[in-house]
Amino acid sequence: MGLQDAVQRVFDEGGALAQTVEKFKPRSGQTKMALEVAHTIEHGGVLVAEAGTGVGKTFAYLVPALLSGERVLLSTATKALQDQLFGRDIPQLMAVLGVPVRVALLKGRGSYLCLQRLAYARLDAHPMDPGTMRQLARVEEWSVSTRAGDMAELTGLDDGSFLIPLVTSTRENCLGARCPKVQSCHVNLARRDAMSADVVVVNHHLFFADLNVRESGVAELLPSVTAVVFDEAHQLNEIGVQFLGQQLTTGQLTGFCRDLALQGARWARGLANWHLMVMDIERAIAALRRVCGDADRTDRRRWNASGPQGISSSAWIAVMEGLRTAVQAAEVALLTVAEMAPDMQALQVRSVHFLEKINNFSQPLPPGLVRWLESGKQIRLVESPLDIADAMRGRVMGGGAEQAGRRSWIFTSATLGSDADMGWFVESCGLAGAQLLQVESPFDYSVQASLYIPAQMPKPSDPSHSSSVAMLVAEAAEILGGRTLLLTTTLRAMRSIGDALAQYFSQTSGINVLVQGQSPKRELLERFSQSSENGSAGCILVASASFWEGVDIPGDALQMVVIDKLPFSPPSDPLVEAKVRQLESIGKNAFKHLHLPQAAIALKQGAGRLIRRETDRGVLVVCDVRLTQMGYGRKLLAALPAMPVIGSPDHFRDALYALTKPSTTDPDFF
Ligand code: SF4
């Protein structure tokens, strides 16, 4: 029996899924996608599959991948989704299908405990606050029992914790074969597991990082896999460009200083003035921070011919020269003692890499690349290609591997474009000629949802826009008892609307206003989901950025999604600007070929938070009159699922009251 027949049987009425999984219902769209994936795996080639919310795309690619008997690499956008595939979806399907597949999870080395650095953290002379000391004690206790050494096992340790870089490794500070802990090293064990597995689950960050430096195992794996699946593929380009270029950050330099102080005193005390060298580099980092200014600013700053925008050419040259001199002094000293210990040799190699990057960011920008500077908690200098198309065509899919001809590539997401040819995605990923498939969501939006575009809302550029959005949300959420997710396009609007809502509800009903940043994302979503249970007052969650996607709150806990403005990319973003120039240089209209498709994808993602199951009901509110008043608004509207449009504030209130009447919430299975 061929793979497609086997896949068809699994999804059939009375098939393995229907027999073993409670509430599984065959869906024509899911089966169609699964068969296309099976065909691609059997015959090789490239499939781009957009599968609307609720199609069940995860099973549609996992079933053929697991049944194929081929070596498969699965890549998804985040570590949380990786854990979900590895810990939940794949084991469940393996039980259903009865296939003995060896599966491995592979993350970047920064996700694994480094036993050698844990030992160093205990010796670190830098003072730690009591909270960090307690966290270190927890890591030590856990390090004795963990098998995988995956830091995700340690709940409650914030991703941004100061401790994580102290107990995990980087390519630069890893001692490799000369490490005394190499036999029990978690990074090496994870790679060994991956090399011997049939199915390996990675993430896009690791995939592209490894493509660049070829050290985490993915590049080694790639020649031996015959099928590669990218889920959440709409994020590939944005993630890929960051890793295909170069980055120099103050975090990297500060970590170097910390290790230099520790290892210099340990292995070569008295042979050089390590303390003075560290102070010189720290002074150079401080000068870099001063010249960049504005610690709150997190946007990308353009890079002109003379350096980052807003920084004079002379100041930039001086600050880079200061950094170069300080790192060079350390490099010269390290060279004389490098043979004394692997730690000193690793530090010397790191100092050489820093000097190369400092030189690079002091030189004019080579053609075809874009540079920018980000200042915030860290200063980041970034250089990247404009898109991943060349890398995909050459290094990834051209590959030179023997099997490249029959290898299959599957790219999937709920949103890959606003048009039938998914042009923006296909072009930016270099996938011209790919087989295209679009599978509509099985949800009946004409019954389950409605769309409201308040005509009285001020224009998005009006200073009163955010306060008007807050007022509309306050009144609507009062009727619903919370149950509202408000997605903003900027952090400034998020804070302003969040403050206005918190003030409004501080006097009245018990509705809680949650704002992104108050707690980790997972915690906020748990509080939101649980808030409306047992008849208690619900929540309004005000969020931006990462909450536009990956939020899955089925049932009545979420009944209204509000989008403050159409999510166009900021035109001043250096990467967007460079892309616009590139498109215009070949005679293409940047609005049509870049801004509009990107906005359509983001809008679809945001709107997709509303209806998550066939029994869900809700209202989508877009507080941007451009959607009805501008010509391009119609194109963006067409990108959304077709649903009834609410015409007046009175009808909007009626729709909200209708949602407060009980409905059957019986989450079905995908
Ligand atoms: S080999 Fe590298 S990652 Fe592994 S324990 Fe040693 S230093 Fe850490």
mmCIF file of C-alpha atoms in Angstrom, residues 314-510:
data_model
loop_
_atom_site.group_PDB
_atom_site.id
_atom_site.type_symbol
_atom_site.label_atom_id
_atom_site.label_comp_id
_atom_site.label_asym_id
_atom_site.label_seq_id
_atom_site.Cartn_x
_atom_site.Cartn_y
_atom_site.Cartn_z
ATOM 1 C CA SER A 314 33.185 61.030 14.707
ATOM 2 C CA ALA A 315 31.404 59.750 17.845
ATOM 3 C CA TRP A 316 30.769 56.373 16.198
ATOM 4 C CA ILE A 317 34.368 56.002 15.000
ATOM 5 C CA ALA A 318 35.606 56.925 18.481
ATOM 6 C CA VAL A 319 33.359 54.467 20.270
ATOM 7 C CA MET A 320 34.212 51.567 17.923
ATOM 8 C CA GLU A 321 37.895 52.426 18.181
ATOM 9 C CA GLY A 322 37.642 52.379 21.986
ATOM 10 C CA LEU A 323 36.029 48.958 21.860
ATOM 11 C CA ARG A 324 38.591 47.640 19.407
ATOM 12 C CA THR A 325 41.541 48.864 21.515
ATOM 13 C CA ALA A 326 40.132 47.359 24.716
ATOM 14 C CA VAL A 327 39.309 43.959 23.167
ATOM 15 C CA GLN A 328 42.614 43.891 21.295
ATOM 16 C CA ALA A 329 44.562 44.356 24.531
ATOM 17 C CA ALA A 330 42.759 41.325 25.943
ATOM 18 C CA GLU A 331 43.373 39.329 22.771
ATOM 19 C CA VAL A 332 47.134 40.003 22.869
ATOM 20 C CA ALA A 333 47.334 38.991 26.536
ATOM 21 C CA LEU A 334 45.213 35.888 25.977
ATOM 22 C CA LEU A 335 47.415 34.754 23.114
ATOM 23 C CA THR A 336 50.378 34.462 25.472
ATOM 24 C CA VAL A 337 48.507 32.213 27.918
ATOM 25 C CA ALA A 338 46.140 30.365 25.560
ATOM 26 C CA GLU A 339 48.050 27.097 25.919
ATOM 27 C CA MET A 340 47.689 27.087 29.699
ATOM 28 C CA ALA A 341 44.065 25.924 29.701
ATOM 29 C CA PRO A 342 41.205 25.266 27.278
ATOM 30 C CA ASP A 343 39.281 28.088 28.979
ATOM 31 C CA MET A 344 41.990 30.588 28.062
ATOM 32 C CA GLN A 345 42.179 29.295 24.516
ATOM 33 C CA ALA A 346 38.375 29.596 24.144
ATOM 34 C CA LEU A 347 38.572 33.165 25.451
ATOM 35 C CA GLN A 348 41.301 34.014 22.948
ATOM 36 C CA VAL A 349 39.174 32.670 20.071
ATOM 37 C CA ARG A 350 36.210 34.695 21.367
ATOM 38 C CA SER A 351 38.299 37.869 21.445
ATOM 39 C CA VAL A 352 39.328 37.274 17.807
ATOM 40 C CA HIS A 353 35.659 36.883 16.803
ATOM 41 C CA PHE A 354 34.787 40.122 18.588
ATOM 42 C CA LEU A 355 37.575 41.947 16.765
ATOM 43 C CA GLU A 356 36.284 40.637 13.436
ATOM 44 C CA LYS A 357 32.782 41.861 14.235
ATOM 45 C CA ILE A 358 34.015 45.241 15.491
ATOM 46 C CA ASN A 359 36.002 45.655 12.266
ATOM 47 C CA ASN A 360 32.975 44.660 10.223
ATOM 48 C CA PHE A 361 30.674 47.177 11.917
ATOM 49 C CA SER A 362 33.325 49.885 11.438
ATOM 50 C CA GLN A 363 33.413 49.323 7.664
ATOM 51 C CA PRO A 364 30.910 50.522 5.035
ATOM 52 C CA LEU A 365 27.961 48.194 4.456
ATOM 53 C CA PRO A 366 28.515 45.657 1.644
ATOM 54 C CA PRO A 367 25.844 45.674 -1.094
ATOM 55 C CA GLY A 368 22.791 43.413 -0.704
ATOM 56 C CA LEU A 369 22.812 43.629 3.091
ATOM 57 C CA VAL A 370 21.095 45.842 5.626
ATOM 58 C CA ARG A 371 22.308 47.022 9.029
ATOM 59 C CA TRP A 372 20.574 48.460 12.030
ATOM 60 C CA LEU A 373 21.095 49.251 15.684
ATOM 61 C CA GLU A 374 18.717 48.387 18.506
ATOM 62 C CA SER A 375 19.049 50.012 21.892
ATOM 63 C CA GLY A 376 17.147 48.844 24.933
ATOM 64 C CA LYS A 377 18.288 46.573 27.744
ATOM 65 C CA GLN A 378 21.039 45.559 25.342
ATOM 66 C CA ILE A 379 22.652 47.381 22.435
ATOM 67 C CA ARG A 380 22.546 45.175 19.347
ATOM 68 C CA LEU A 381 24.362 45.854 16.086
ATOM 69 C CA VAL A 382 22.812 43.685 13.395
ATOM 70 C CA GLU A 383 23.715 43.027 9.777
ATOM 71 C CA SER A 384 21.518 40.774 7.673
ATOM 72 C CA PRO A 385 20.469 39.903 4.130
ATOM 73 C CA LEU A 386 17.134 41.401 2.981
ATOM 74 C CA ASP A 387 15.452 38.019 2.844
ATOM 75 C CA ILE A 388 16.235 34.322 3.040
ATOM 76 C CA ALA A 389 15.558 33.586 -0.649
ATOM 77 C CA ASP A 390 19.208 33.130 -1.726
ATOM 78 C CA ALA A 391 20.074 31.056 1.336
ATOM 79 C CA MET A 392 17.067 28.805 0.815
ATOM 80 C CA ARG A 393 17.746 28.303 -2.878
ATOM 81 C CA GLY A 394 21.460 27.742 -2.334
ATOM 82 C CA ARG A 395 22.608 26.532 1.035
ATOM 83 C CA VAL A 396 19.334 24.926 2.189
ATOM 84 C CA MET A 397 17.562 23.445 -0.788
ATOM 85 C CA GLY A 398 20.413 23.382 -3.312
ATOM 86 C CA GLY A 399 22.426 21.700 -0.633
ATOM 87 C CA GLY A 400 24.617 19.536 -2.824
ATOM 88 C CA ALA A 401 23.404 16.469 -0.947
ATOM 89 C CA GLU A 402 22.939 13.313 -2.950
ATOM 90 C CA GLN A 403 19.267 13.102 -2.059
ATOM 91 C CA ALA A 404 18.490 16.747 -2.834
ATOM 92 C CA GLY A 405 16.662 15.588 -5.947
ATOM 93 C CA ARG A 406 14.129 13.432 -4.140
ATOM 94 C CA ARG A 407 13.975 15.353 -0.913
ATOM 95 C CA SER A 408 10.654 16.892 -0.011
ATOM 96 C CA TRP A 409 10.113 20.325 1.521
ATOM 97 C CA ILE A 410 6.816 21.230 3.149
ATOM 98 C CA PHE A 411 6.062 24.768 4.293
ATOM 99 C CA THR A 412 2.834 25.303 6.200
ATOM 100 C CA SER A 413 1.036 27.895 8.296
ATOM 101 C CA ALA A 414 -2.473 29.198 8.918
ATOM 102 C CA THR A 415 -1.547 32.373 7.021
ATOM 103 C CA LEU A 416 0.909 32.624 4.162
ATOM 104 C CA GLY A 417 -0.529 35.494 2.156
ATOM 105 C CA SER A 418 -3.506 37.446 0.978
ATOM 106 C CA ASP A 419 -3.635 36.084 -2.565
ATOM 107 C CA ALA A 420 -3.942 32.747 -4.308
ATOM 108 C CA ASP A 421 -0.249 32.613 -5.275
ATOM 109 C CA MET A 422 0.956 33.512 -1.745
ATOM 110 C CA GLY A 423 3.458 35.693 -3.599
ATOM 111 C CA TRP A 424 5.039 37.509 -0.660
ATOM 112 C CA PHE A 425 5.862 34.290 1.184
ATOM 113 C CA VAL A 426 6.946 32.309 -1.871
ATOM 114 C CA GLU A 427 9.268 35.063 -3.150
ATOM 115 C CA SER A 428 10.879 35.983 0.171
ATOM 116 C CA CYS A 429 11.640 32.299 0.800
ATOM 117 C CA GLY A 430 12.909 31.624 -2.747
ATOM 118 C CA LEU A 431 10.221 29.010 -3.445
ATOM 119 C CA ALA A 432 9.139 29.959 -6.990
ATOM 120 C CA GLY A 433 7.665 26.925 -8.755
ATOM 121 C CA ALA A 434 6.508 25.243 -5.540
ATOM 122 C CA GLN A 435 3.263 23.277 -5.475
ATOM 123 C CA LEU A 436 0.673 25.522 -3.769
ATOM 124 C CA LEU A 437 -2.247 24.416 -1.622
ATOM 125 C CA GLN A 438 -4.758 26.541 0.270
ATOM 126 C CA VAL A 439 -7.202 24.809 2.595
ATOM 127 C CA GLU A 440 -10.018 26.902 4.016
ATOM 128 C CA SER A 441 -10.894 26.911 7.681
ATOM 129 C CA PRO A 442 -13.760 24.507 8.451
ATOM 130 C CA PHE A 443 -15.326 27.084 10.780
ATOM 131 C CA ASP A 444 -18.558 28.694 9.669
ATOM 132 C CA TYR A 445 -17.646 32.334 10.221
ATOM 133 C CA SER A 446 -20.973 33.466 8.776
ATOM 134 C CA VAL A 447 -22.658 31.961 11.842
ATOM 135 C CA GLN A 448 -19.924 31.904 14.462
ATOM 136 C CA ALA A 449 -18.516 35.419 14.123
ATOM 137 C CA SER A 450 -19.259 38.969 13.103
ATOM 138 C CA LEU A 451 -17.085 41.952 12.251
ATOM 139 C CA TYR A 452 -17.494 45.484 13.560
ATOM 140 C CA ILE A 453 -15.572 48.453 12.165
ATOM 141 C CA PRO A 454 -16.752 51.421 14.258
ATOM 142 C CA ALA A 455 -17.415 54.238 11.766
ATOM 143 C CA GLN A 456 -17.265 56.920 14.476
ATOM 144 C CA MET A 457 -13.720 55.964 15.513
ATOM 145 C CA PRO A 458 -11.126 58.757 14.958
ATOM 146 C CA LYS A 459 -8.539 58.121 12.260
ATOM 147 C CA PRO A 460 -5.589 56.006 13.483
ATOM 148 C CA SER A 461 -3.307 59.066 13.242
ATOM 149 C CA ASP A 462 -5.592 61.118 15.520
ATOM 150 C CA PRO A 463 -4.146 61.624 19.036
ATOM 151 C CA SER A 464 -7.496 60.631 20.569
ATOM 152 C CA HIS A 465 -7.548 57.246 18.789
ATOM 153 C CA SER A 466 -6.176 55.170 21.693
ATOM 154 C CA SER A 467 -8.527 56.726 24.259
ATOM 155 C CA SER A 468 -11.494 56.105 21.919
ATOM 156 C CA VAL A 469 -10.444 52.455 21.553
ATOM 157 C CA ALA A 470 -10.182 52.161 25.353
ATOM 158 C CA MET A 471 -13.681 53.620 25.807
ATOM 159 C CA LEU A 472 -15.231 51.293 23.217
ATOM 160 C CA VAL A 473 -13.537 48.261 24.789
ATOM 161 C CA ALA A 474 -14.528 49.299 28.332
ATOM 162 C CA GLU A 475 -18.219 49.537 27.447
ATOM 163 C CA ALA A 476 -18.244 46.350 25.383
ATOM 164 C CA ALA A 477 -16.280 44.322 27.945
ATOM 165 C CA GLU A 478 -18.679 45.431 30.664
ATOM 166 C CA ILE A 479 -21.500 43.771 28.723
ATOM 167 C CA LEU A 480 -19.458 40.602 28.093
ATOM 168 C CA GLY A 481 -17.952 40.437 31.591
ATOM 169 C CA GLY A 482 -14.401 40.748 30.217
ATOM 170 C CA ARG A 483 -13.634 37.933 27.724
ATOM 171 C CA THR A 484 -11.781 40.401 25.523
ATOM 172 C CA LEU A 485 -8.372 40.313 23.869
ATOM 173 C CA LEU A 486 -7.174 43.704 22.672
ATOM 174 C CA LEU A 487 -4.281 43.588 20.218
ATOM 175 C CA THR A 488 -2.327 46.778 19.573
ATOM 176 C CA THR A 489 0.200 47.537 16.858
ATOM 177 C CA THR A 490 2.550 49.461 19.158
ATOM 178 C CA LEU A 491 3.754 49.126 22.742
ATOM 179 C CA ARG A 492 2.926 52.788 23.323
ATOM 180 C CA ALA A 493 -0.760 52.236 22.399
ATOM 181 C CA MET A 494 -0.777 49.069 24.521
ATOM 182 C CA ARG A 495 0.381 50.986 27.613
ATOM 183 C CA SER A 496 -1.924 53.928 27.020
ATOM 184 C CA ILE A 497 -5.027 51.762 26.445
ATOM 185 C CA GLY A 498 -4.047 49.403 29.283
ATOM 186 C CA ASP A 499 -3.735 52.333 31.722
ATOM 187 C CA ALA A 500 -7.065 53.833 30.629
ATOM 188 C CA LEU A 501 -8.863 50.495 31.055
ATOM 189 C CA ALA A 502 -7.234 49.775 34.423
ATOM 190 C CA GLN A 503 -8.389 53.156 35.654
ATOM 191 C CA TYR A 504 -11.916 52.644 34.301
ATOM 192 C CA PHE A 505 -12.353 49.266 35.961
ATOM 193 C CA SER A 506 -10.662 50.224 39.234
ATOM 194 C CA GLN A 507 -13.923 51.918 40.272
ATOM 195 C CA THR A 508 -16.473 49.457 38.934
ATOM 196 C CA SER A 509 -17.098 45.744 38.299
ATOM 197 C CA GLY A 510 -14.482 43.167 39.142
#
